[in-house]
Coordinates of C-alpha atoms in Angstrom, one line a residue:
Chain A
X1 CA -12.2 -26.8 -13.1
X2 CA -12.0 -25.2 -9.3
X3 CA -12.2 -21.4 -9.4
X4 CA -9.7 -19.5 -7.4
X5 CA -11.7 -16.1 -6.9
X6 CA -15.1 -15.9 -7.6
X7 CA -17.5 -12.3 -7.5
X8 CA -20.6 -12.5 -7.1
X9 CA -22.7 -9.5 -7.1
X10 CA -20.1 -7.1 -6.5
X11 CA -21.2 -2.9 -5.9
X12 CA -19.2 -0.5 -4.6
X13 CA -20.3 3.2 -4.7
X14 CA -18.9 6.4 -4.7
X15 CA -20.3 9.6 -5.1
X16 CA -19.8 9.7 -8.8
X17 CA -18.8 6.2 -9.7
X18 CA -20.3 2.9 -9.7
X19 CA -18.9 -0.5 -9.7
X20 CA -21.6 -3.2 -10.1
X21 CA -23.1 -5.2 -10.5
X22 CA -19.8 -7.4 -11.1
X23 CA -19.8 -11.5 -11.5
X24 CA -17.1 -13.6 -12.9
X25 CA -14.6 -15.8 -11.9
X26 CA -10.9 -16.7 -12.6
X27 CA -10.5 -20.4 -12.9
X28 CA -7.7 -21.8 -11.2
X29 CA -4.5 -22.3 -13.9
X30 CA -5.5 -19.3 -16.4
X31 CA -4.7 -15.8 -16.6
X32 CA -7.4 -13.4 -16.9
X33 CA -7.0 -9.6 -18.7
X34 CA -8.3 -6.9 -17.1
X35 CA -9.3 -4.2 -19.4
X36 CA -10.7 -1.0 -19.6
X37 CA -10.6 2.8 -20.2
X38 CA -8.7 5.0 -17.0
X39 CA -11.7 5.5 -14.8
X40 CA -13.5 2.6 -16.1
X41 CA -13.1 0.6 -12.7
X42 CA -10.3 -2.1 -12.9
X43 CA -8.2 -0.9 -9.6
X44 CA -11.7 -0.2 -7.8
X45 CA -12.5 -4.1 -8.9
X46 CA -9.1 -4.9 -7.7
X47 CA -8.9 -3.4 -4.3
X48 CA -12.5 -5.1 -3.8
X49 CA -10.8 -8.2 -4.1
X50 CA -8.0 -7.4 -2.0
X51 CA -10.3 -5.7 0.3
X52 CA -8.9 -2.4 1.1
X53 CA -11.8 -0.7 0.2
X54 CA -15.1 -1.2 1.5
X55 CA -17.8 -2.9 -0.7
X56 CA -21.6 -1.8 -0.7
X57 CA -23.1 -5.6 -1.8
X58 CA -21.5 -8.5 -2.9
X59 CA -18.9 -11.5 -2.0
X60 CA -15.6 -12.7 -3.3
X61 CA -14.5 -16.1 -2.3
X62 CA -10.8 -16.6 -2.7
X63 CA -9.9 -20.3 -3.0
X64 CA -13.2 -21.2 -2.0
X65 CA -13.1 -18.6 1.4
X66 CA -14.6 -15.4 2.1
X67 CA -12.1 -12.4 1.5
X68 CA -13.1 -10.5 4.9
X69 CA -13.8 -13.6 7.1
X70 CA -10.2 -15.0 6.0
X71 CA -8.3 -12.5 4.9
X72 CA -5.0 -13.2 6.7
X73 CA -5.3 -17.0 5.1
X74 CA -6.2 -16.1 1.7
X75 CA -3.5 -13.1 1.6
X76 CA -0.8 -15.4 2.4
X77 CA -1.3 -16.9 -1.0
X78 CA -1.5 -13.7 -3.0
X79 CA 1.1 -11.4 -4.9
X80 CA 0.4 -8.1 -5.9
X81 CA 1.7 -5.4 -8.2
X82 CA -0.3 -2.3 -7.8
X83 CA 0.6 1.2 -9.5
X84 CA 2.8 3.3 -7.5
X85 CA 2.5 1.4 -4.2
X86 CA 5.6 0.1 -2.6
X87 CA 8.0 0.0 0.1
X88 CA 9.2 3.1 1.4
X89 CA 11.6 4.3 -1.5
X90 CA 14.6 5.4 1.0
X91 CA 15.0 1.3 1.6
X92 CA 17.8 -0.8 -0.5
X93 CA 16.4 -4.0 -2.0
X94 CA 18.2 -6.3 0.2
X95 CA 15.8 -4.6 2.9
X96 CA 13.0 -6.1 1.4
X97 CA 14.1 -9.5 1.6
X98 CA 14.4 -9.2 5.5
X99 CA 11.0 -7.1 6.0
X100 CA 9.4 -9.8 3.3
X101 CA 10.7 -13.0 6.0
X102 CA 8.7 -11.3 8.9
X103 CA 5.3 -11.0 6.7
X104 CA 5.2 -13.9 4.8
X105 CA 5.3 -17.4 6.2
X106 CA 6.8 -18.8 3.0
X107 CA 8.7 -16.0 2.0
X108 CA 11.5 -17.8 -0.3
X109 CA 14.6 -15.6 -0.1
X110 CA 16.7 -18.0 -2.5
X111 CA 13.5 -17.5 -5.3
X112 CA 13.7 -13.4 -4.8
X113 CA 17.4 -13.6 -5.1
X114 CA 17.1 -15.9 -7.7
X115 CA 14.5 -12.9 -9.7
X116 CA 16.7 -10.7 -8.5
X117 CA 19.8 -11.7 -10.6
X118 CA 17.6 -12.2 -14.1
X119 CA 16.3 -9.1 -13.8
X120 CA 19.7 -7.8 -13.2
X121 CA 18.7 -6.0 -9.8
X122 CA 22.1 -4.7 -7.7
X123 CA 20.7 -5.7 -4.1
X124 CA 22.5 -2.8 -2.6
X125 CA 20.7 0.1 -4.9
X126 CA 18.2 1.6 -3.3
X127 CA 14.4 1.8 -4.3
X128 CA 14.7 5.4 -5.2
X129 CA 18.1 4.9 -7.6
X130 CA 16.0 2.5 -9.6
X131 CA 14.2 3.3 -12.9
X132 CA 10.8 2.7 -13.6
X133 CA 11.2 -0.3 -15.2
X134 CA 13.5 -1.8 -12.8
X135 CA 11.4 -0.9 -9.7
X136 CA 8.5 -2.8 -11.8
X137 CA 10.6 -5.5 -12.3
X138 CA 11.7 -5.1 -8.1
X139 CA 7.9 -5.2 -7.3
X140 CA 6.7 -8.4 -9.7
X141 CA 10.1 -10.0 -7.9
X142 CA 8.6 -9.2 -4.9
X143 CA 4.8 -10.5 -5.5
X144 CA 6.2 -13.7 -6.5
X145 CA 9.1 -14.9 -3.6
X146 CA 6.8 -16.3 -1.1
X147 CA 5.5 -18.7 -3.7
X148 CA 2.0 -17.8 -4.1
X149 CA -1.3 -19.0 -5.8
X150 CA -2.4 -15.8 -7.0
X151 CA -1.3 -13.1 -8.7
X152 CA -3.2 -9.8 -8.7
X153 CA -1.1 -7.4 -10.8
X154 CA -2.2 -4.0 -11.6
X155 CA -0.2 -2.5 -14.9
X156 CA 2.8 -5.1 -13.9
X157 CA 4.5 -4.2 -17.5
X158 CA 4.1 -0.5 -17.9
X159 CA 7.2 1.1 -18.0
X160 CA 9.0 -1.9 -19.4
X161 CA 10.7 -2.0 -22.3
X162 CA 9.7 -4.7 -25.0
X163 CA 12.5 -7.1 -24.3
X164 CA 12.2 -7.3 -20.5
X165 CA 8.1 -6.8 -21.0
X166 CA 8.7 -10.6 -22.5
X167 CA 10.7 -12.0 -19.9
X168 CA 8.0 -10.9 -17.1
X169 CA 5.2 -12.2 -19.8
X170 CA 7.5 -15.3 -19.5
X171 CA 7.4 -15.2 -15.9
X172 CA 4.1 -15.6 -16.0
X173 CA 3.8 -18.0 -18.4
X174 CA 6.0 -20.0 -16.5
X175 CA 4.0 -19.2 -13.3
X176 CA 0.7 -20.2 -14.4
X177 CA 2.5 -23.8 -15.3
X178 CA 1.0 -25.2 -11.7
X179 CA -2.5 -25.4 -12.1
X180 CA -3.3 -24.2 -8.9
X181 CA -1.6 -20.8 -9.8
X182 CA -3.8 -18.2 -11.2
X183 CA -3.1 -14.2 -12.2
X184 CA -5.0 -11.3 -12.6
X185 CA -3.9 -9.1 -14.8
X186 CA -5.1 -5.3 -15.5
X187 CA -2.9 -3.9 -18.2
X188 CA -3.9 -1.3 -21.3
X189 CA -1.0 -2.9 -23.4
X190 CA -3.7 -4.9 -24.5
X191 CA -1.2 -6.7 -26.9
X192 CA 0.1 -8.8 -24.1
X193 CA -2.8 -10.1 -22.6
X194 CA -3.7 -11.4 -26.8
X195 CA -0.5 -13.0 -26.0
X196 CA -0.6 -15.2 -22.7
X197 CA -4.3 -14.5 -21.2
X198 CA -6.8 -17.0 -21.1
X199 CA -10.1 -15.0 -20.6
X200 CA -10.4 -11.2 -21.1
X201 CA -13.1 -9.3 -18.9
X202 CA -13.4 -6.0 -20.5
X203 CA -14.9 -3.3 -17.8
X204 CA -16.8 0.0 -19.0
X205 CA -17.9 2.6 -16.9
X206 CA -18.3 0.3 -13.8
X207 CA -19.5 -2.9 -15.6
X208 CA -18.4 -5.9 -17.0
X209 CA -19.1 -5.6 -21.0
X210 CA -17.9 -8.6 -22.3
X211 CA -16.4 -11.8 -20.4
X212 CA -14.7 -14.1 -22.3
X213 CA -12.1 -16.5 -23.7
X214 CA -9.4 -14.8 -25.3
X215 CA -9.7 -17.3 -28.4
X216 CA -13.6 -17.0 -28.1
X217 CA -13.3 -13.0 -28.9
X218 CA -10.7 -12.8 -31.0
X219 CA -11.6 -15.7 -33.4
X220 CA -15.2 -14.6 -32.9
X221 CA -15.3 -10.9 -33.9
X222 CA -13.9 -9.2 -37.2
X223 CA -13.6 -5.5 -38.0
X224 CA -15.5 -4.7 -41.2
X225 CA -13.6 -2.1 -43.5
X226 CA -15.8 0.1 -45.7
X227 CA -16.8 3.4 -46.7
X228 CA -19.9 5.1 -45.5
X229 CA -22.3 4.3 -48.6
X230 CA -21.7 0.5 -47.7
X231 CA -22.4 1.2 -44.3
X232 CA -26.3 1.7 -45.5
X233 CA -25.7 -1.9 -46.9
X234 CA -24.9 -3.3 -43.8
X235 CA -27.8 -5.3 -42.0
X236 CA -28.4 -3.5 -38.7
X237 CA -28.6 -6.8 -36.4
X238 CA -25.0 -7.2 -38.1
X239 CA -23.5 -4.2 -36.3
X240 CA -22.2 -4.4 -32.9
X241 CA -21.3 -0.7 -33.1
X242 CA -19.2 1.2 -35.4
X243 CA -16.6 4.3 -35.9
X244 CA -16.6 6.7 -38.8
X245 CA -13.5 8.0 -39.8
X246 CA -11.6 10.5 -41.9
X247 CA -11.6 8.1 -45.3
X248 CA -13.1 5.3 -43.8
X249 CA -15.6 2.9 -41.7
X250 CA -15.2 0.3 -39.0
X251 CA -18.0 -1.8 -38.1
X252 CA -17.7 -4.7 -35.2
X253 CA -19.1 -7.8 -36.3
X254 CA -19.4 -11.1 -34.6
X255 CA -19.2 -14.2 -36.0
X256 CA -16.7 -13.3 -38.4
X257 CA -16.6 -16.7 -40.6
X258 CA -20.1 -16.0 -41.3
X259 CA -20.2 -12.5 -41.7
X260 CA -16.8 -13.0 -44.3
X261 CA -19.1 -15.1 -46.5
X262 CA -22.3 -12.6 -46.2
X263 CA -20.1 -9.4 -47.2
X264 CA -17.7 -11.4 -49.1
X265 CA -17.4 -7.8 -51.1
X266 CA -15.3 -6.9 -48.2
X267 CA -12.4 -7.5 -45.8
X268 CA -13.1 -8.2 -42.6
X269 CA -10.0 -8.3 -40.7
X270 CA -9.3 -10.4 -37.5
X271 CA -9.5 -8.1 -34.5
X272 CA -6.6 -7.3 -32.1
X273 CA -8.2 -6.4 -28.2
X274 CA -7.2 -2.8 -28.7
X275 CA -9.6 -2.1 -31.7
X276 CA -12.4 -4.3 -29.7
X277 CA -12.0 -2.0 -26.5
X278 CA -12.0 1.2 -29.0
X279 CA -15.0 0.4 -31.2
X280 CA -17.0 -1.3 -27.9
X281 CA -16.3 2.1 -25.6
X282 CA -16.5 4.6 -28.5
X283 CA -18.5 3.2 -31.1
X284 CA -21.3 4.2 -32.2
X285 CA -24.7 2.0 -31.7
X286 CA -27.3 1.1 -34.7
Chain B
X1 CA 4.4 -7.9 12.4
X2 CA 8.5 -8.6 12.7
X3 CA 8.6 -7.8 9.0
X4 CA 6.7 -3.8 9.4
X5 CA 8.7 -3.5 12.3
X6 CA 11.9 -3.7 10.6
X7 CA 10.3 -1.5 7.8
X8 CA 10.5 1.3 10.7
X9 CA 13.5 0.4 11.8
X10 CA 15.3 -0.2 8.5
X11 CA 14.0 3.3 7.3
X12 CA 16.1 5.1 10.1
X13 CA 18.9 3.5 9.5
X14 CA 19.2 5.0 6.1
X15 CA 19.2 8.4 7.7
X16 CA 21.5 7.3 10.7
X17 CA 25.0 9.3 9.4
X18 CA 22.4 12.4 9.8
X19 CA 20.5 11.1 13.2
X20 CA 24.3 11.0 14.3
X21 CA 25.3 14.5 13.1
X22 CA 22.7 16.1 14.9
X23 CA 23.2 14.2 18.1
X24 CA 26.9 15.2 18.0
X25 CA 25.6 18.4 18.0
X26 CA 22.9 18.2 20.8
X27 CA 25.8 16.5 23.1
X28 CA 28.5 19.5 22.5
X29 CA 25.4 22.2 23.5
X30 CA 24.3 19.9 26.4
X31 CA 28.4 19.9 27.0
X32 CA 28.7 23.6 26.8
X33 CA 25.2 23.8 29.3
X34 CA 23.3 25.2 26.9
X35 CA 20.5 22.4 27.1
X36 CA 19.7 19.2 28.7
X37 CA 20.8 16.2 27.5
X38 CA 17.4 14.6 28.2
X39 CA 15.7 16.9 25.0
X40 CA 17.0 14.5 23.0
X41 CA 14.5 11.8 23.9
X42 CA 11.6 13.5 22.7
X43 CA 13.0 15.4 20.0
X44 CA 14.8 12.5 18.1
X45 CA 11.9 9.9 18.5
X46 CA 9.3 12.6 17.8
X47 CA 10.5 13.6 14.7
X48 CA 12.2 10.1 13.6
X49 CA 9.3 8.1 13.9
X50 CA 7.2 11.4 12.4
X51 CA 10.1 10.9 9.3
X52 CA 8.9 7.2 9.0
X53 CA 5.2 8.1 8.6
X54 CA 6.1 10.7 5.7
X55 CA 8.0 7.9 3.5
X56 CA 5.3 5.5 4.2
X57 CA 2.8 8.2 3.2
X58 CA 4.9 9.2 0.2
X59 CA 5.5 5.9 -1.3
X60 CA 1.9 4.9 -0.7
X61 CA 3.4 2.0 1.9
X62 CA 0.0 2.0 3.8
X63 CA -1.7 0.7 0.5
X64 CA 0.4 -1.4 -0.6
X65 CA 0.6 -3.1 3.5
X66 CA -2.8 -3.2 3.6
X67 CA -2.9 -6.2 0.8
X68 CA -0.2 -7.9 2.8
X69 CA -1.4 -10.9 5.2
X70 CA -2.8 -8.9 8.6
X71 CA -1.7 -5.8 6.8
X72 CA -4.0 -3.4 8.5
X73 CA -3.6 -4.5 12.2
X74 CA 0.0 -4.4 11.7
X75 CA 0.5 -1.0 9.8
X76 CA -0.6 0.3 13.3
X77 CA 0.8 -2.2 16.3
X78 CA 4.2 -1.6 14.3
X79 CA 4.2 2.1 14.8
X80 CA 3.0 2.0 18.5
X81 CA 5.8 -0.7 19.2
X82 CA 8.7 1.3 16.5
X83 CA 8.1 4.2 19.0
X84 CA 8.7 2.5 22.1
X85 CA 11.3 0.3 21.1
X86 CA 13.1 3.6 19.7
X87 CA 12.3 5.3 22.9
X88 CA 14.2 2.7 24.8
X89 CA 16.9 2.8 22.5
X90 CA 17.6 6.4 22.8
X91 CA 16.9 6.3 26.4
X92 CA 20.5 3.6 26.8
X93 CA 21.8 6.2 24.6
X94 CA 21.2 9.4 26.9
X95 CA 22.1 6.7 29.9
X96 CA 25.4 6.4 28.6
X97 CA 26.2 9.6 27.3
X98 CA 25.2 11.1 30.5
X99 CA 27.5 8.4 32.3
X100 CA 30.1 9.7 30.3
X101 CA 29.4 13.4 31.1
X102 CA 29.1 12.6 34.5
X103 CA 32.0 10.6 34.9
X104 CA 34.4 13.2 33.3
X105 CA 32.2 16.4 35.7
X106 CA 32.3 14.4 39.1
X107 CA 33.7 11.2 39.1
X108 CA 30.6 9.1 39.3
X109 CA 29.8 7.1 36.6
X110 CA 25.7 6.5 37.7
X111 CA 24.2 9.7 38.5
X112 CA 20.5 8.5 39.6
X113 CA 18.8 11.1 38.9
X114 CA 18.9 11.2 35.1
X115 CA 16.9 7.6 35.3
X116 CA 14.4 9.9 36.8
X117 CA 14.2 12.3 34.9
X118 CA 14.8 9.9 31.9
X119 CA 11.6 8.1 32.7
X120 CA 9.7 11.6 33.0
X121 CA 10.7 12.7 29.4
X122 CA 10.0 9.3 27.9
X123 CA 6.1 9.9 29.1
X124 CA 5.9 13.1 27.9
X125 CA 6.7 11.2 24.9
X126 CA 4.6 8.6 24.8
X127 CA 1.7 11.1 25.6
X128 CA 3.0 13.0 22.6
X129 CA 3.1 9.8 20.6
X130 CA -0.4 8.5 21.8
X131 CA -1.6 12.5 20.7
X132 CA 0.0 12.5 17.4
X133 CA -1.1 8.4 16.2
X134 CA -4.8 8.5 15.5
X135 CA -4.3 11.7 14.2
X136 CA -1.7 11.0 11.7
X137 CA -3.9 7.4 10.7
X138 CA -7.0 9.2 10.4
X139 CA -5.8 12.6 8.3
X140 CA -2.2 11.4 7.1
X141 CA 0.9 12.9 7.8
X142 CA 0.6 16.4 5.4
X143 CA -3.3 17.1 7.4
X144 CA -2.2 15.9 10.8
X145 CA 1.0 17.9 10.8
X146 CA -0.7 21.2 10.8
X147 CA -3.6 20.2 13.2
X148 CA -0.8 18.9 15.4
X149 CA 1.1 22.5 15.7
X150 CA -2.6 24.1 16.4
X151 CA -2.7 20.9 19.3
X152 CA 0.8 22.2 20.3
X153 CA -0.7 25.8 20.7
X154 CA -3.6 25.1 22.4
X155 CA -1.8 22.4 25.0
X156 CA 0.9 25.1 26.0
X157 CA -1.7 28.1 26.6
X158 CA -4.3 25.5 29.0
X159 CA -1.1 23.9 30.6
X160 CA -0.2 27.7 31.7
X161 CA -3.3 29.1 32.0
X162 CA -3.4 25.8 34.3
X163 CA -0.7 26.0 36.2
X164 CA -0.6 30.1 37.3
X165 CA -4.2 29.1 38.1
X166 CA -3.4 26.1 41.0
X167 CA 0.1 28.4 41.8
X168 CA -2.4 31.6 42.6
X169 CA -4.9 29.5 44.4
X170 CA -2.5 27.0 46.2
X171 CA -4.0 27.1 49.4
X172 CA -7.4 26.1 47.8
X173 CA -6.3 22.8 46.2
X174 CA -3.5 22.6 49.3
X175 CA -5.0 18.7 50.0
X176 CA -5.2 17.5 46.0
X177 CA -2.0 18.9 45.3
X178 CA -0.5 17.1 48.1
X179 CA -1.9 13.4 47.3
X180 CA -0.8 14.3 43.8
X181 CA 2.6 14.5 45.0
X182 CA 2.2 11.5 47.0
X183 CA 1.3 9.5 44.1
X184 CA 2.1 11.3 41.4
X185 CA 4.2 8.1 39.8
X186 CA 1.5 5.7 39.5
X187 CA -0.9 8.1 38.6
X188 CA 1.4 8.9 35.7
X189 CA 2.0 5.9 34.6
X190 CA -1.8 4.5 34.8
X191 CA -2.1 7.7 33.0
X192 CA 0.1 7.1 30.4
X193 CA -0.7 3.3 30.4
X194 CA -4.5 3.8 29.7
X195 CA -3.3 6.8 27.4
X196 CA -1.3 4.4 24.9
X197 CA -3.5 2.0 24.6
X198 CA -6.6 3.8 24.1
X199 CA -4.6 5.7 21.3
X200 CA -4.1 2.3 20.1
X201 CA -7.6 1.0 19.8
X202 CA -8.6 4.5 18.3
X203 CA -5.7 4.1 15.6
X204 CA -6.5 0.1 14.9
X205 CA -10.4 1.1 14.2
X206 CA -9.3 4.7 12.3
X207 CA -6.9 2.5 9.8
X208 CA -9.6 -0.9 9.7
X209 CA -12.1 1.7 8.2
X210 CA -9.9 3.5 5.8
X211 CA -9.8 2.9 2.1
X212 CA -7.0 2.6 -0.2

C-alpha cells in the first residue's frame, strides 16, 4: 500500500516545547486519529505538515514529494480544517465559492453547492451570522470542493451536534471510498475516530506514544477492574500503568484474551480510546 | 492570486453602504471648500485596505492562506496589487466627481490639473502604503498600528524641520533645488517605483519566515 504523507524524523523546537522525534505514515485510503492531551503537540505536528511553521530536523513527503520543495503541487491536493482559522468573517458564503475558483485549480463549485445544500447552509448568510456548528460544517464544505486527496482536519467535529457530527463522519467515510484519498484527523471526541479511523497515533508531550491500528488497540488492550488489595496480585510486567480511584482500580493490560484467562477472577472490560489516552497520560507506572 | 485578490476586494464591498456615506460627506465639505477633493485618495485607500488587514488578522485569514496552494507569496502580492488597484479606482472616482464639480463651477468638464495633482496624492500613497506593508506583515495589524502613528510623528517633525531648513538656506542649495524642480517627476516616480517594490521583497521574505 503507497503512503500519502510520510515523517521521518520530525523535531521542531520551541523554547518550552518539543515535538520529536516524530515517524509514521498515513497510508493512502485510511483515516488516521490524531490524539492527544491540549498542549500535547497535534496542531504543532499538523502545521509541520502543512509547513507553516518552520521545522528544526526532519522530512515529510506528501504523495511521494517533499512538502517545502513542492509545496504549491502537493497543496493543490489537500483540504484543511484548522481551529479558528477561516475566511475573513465579514464575507457571505457565496464569496467563498468565487475566492475558492481563483486558488484552486479544481475548485468544483457544483460539489460546494452541492455540501452546501446538505448541510443546510443559506449562501447569502454571512460567515459571522453562522453558529459554530454551521461555520464547521462551512469550513469541512470548503476543504473538500476542489476534490482533494488529503484531508488534514484539525477538531473538524467540535461544536457539532451528534446528528450532524454523523453526517460529516459520513462524509468522510464516503470520502475515504477512493483509495487514493486519505484524512488526518485530530479530534478529542475520541469516540469518533473508534468509529471510522483506521490507525490511531496517540501524541504525549511531543512524542508519538503508541501508533497503531484502531482494531490492533482496541481488541488488544483491556481495562482490569479491581480494588487495591488485588492490585498487589497483579504481576508487574502485566501492568501497563494504572489509576487509583475513590472505590476502585484500573490497570491497562495488553493482550486482553490472555490476560482474561490469567485473572479470570476479574472483569477486564474492552477499552474505549478515551480510557487508553487517560490511563496512558495519567497513569501511574509499575 | 485572483482568488486573495477578490478576498480584498470582496471584503470592501461588504462595508461599501458606509465607504459611500462617508464619501457623500467628504464631497458636500469639498463642495462647501472646506477641503480638497483629492484627500479622499489617501484617506479612503489608507484606511480601507488598513480595514482589510484587521479582518484578515481577526479571523486568523493569514493562517488559514498560508495552507492554501502558493499561500504565502500570495497573502502579500495580493495586498500590494488590492492597494493599487483600489488606488486607481478611487482615483476615476475623484476624476469624475471633480468633472462634475468642475463642470457645474466653470463650464469645463476636464480641468487638467486635478490629473496632476491626482497623480501626486496617489504617491504619497503608495509611499504610505510601501511604509505601512512590512510593518503590518512583520508585527500585525494591532503592533504596527501604534508604531505607525510614532512613524507619522517622527515623518511630520523631519519633513519640517526639513523644509524651514532648505527655505532658510535657499541660496545654499539654489543649484539642487533647481534640478530637483527640473526633474522632480521622474525622480518621483523612480522613487516611488524602487520604493514599492523594495517594500515588496521586504514583505514577501517578512511573511515566508513567519509561523502560524
Amino acid at each position: 500500500m503507497e503512503n500519502s504523507v510520510e515523517v521521518k524524523n520530525l523535531v521542531k523546537e520551541y523554547d518550552k516545547f518539543k515535538l520529536g522525534e516524530i515517524n509514521f505514515e498515513i497510508p493512502s485510503g485510511s483515516i488516521v486519529g490524531l490524539i492527544g492531551e491540549n498542549g500535547a503537540g497535534k496542531t504543532t505536528l499538523i502545521k509541520s505538515i502543512l509547513n507553516i511553521i518552520n521545522t528544526n530536523n526532519g522530512s515529510i513527503n506528501i504523495f511521494n514529494k517533499d512538502n517545502k520543495q513542492y509545496e504549491k503541487v502537493v497543496k493543490e491536493d489537500i483540504g484543511v480544517v484548522l481551529d479558528n482559522m477561516f475566511f475573513p468573517e465579514n464575507l457571505k458564503i457565496k464569496d467563498i465559492n468565487s475566492i475558492m475558483k481563483g486558488i484552486f485549480k479544481n475548485w468544483n463549485s457544483e460539489t460546494f453547492n452541492k455540501y452546501l445544500l446538505e448541510f443546510k447552509l443559506d449562501e447569502k448568510l454571512i460567515i459571522k451570522k453562522l453558529s459554530k456548528g454551521m461555520r464547521k460544517k462551512l469550513e469541512i464544505a470548503t476543504a473538500i470542493s476542489h476534490e482533494p486527496k488529503l484531508l488534514i482536519l484539525d477538531e473538524p467535529t467540535s461544536g457539532l451536534d451528534p446528528v450532524v457530527r454523523s453526517e460529516v463522519l459520513d462524509i468522510f467515510m464516503d470520502f475515504i471510498q477512493d483509495e487514493e484519498h486519505s484524512i488526518l484527523l485530530s479530534t478529542h471526541i475520541t469516540s469518533d475516530l473508534e468509529h471510522i479511523a483506521d490507525k490511531i497515533i496517540f501524541i504525549n508531550d511531543g512524542k508519538i506514544v503508541l501508533d497503531k491500528s484502531r482494531d490492533e488497540l482496541l481488541d488488544n488492550y483491556g481495562v482490569l477492574k479491581c480494588d487495591d488489595t488485588y492490585l498487589a496480585k497483579v504481576d508487574k510486567k502485566d501492568i501497563v500503568s494504572y489509576k487509583k480511584n475513590k472505590y476502585d482500580c484500573q490497570i491497562l493490560v495488553e493482550n486482553r484474551d490472555k490476560m482474561s484467562k490469567k485473572y479470570n477472577d476479574c472483569v477486564i472490560d474492552k477499552i474505549s480510546l478515551e480510557d487508553l489516552m487517560v490511563l496512558i497520560i495519567k497513569g501511574e507506572r509499575v | 492570486m485572483i482568488g486573495f485578490i477578490k478576498k480584498d476586494l470582496l471584503t470592501l464591498k461588504q462595508n461599501i453602504k458606509l465607504y459611500a456615506v462617508i464619501f457623500i460627506i467628504y464631497i458636500a465639505l469639498a463642495f462647501y471648500g472646506k477641503m480638497s477633493l483629492m484627500i479622499v485618495l489617501p484617506i479612503f485607500s489608507v484606511v480601507m485596505m488598513f480595514n482589510t488587514f484587521v479582518y484578515d488578522d481577526y479571523n486568523k485569514w493569514n493562517s488559514y492562506a498560508a495552507t492554501l496552494p502558493n499561500g504565502k507569496r500570495n497573502v502579500v502580492v495580493s495586498k500590494y496589487l488590492t492597494s493599487l488597484i483600489l488606488i486607481a479606482i478611487l482615483s476615476i472616482i475623484v476624476i469624475i466627481t471633480s468633472s462634475i464639480f468642475s463642470f457645474f463651477t466653470n463650464g469645463n468638464i476636464i480641468d487638467m490639473s486635478v490629473f496632476q495633482e491626482l497623480i501626486y496624492t496617489a504617491i504619497a500613497t503608495m509611499v504610505v502604503n510601501s511604509i505601512m506593508y512590512p510593518l503590518i506583515f512583520k508585527f500585525g495589524i494591532e503592533r504596527a498600528r501604534t508604531i505607525i502613528f510614532v512613524l507619522v510623528m517622527v515623518f511630520a517633525f523631519i519633513g519640517s524641520a526639513v523644509t524651514s531648513y532648505f527655505s532658510s538656506n535657499y541660496l545654499k542649495f539654489e543649484k539642487i533645488i533647481t534640478l530637483f524642480k527640473n526633474y522632480y517627476r521622474i525622480i518621483a516616480i523612480a522613487v516611488i517605483l524602487i520604493l514599492f517594490v523594495s517594500s515588496y521583497l521586504i514583505s514577501r521574505k517578512i511573511f515566508a519566515k513567519k509561523e502560524f
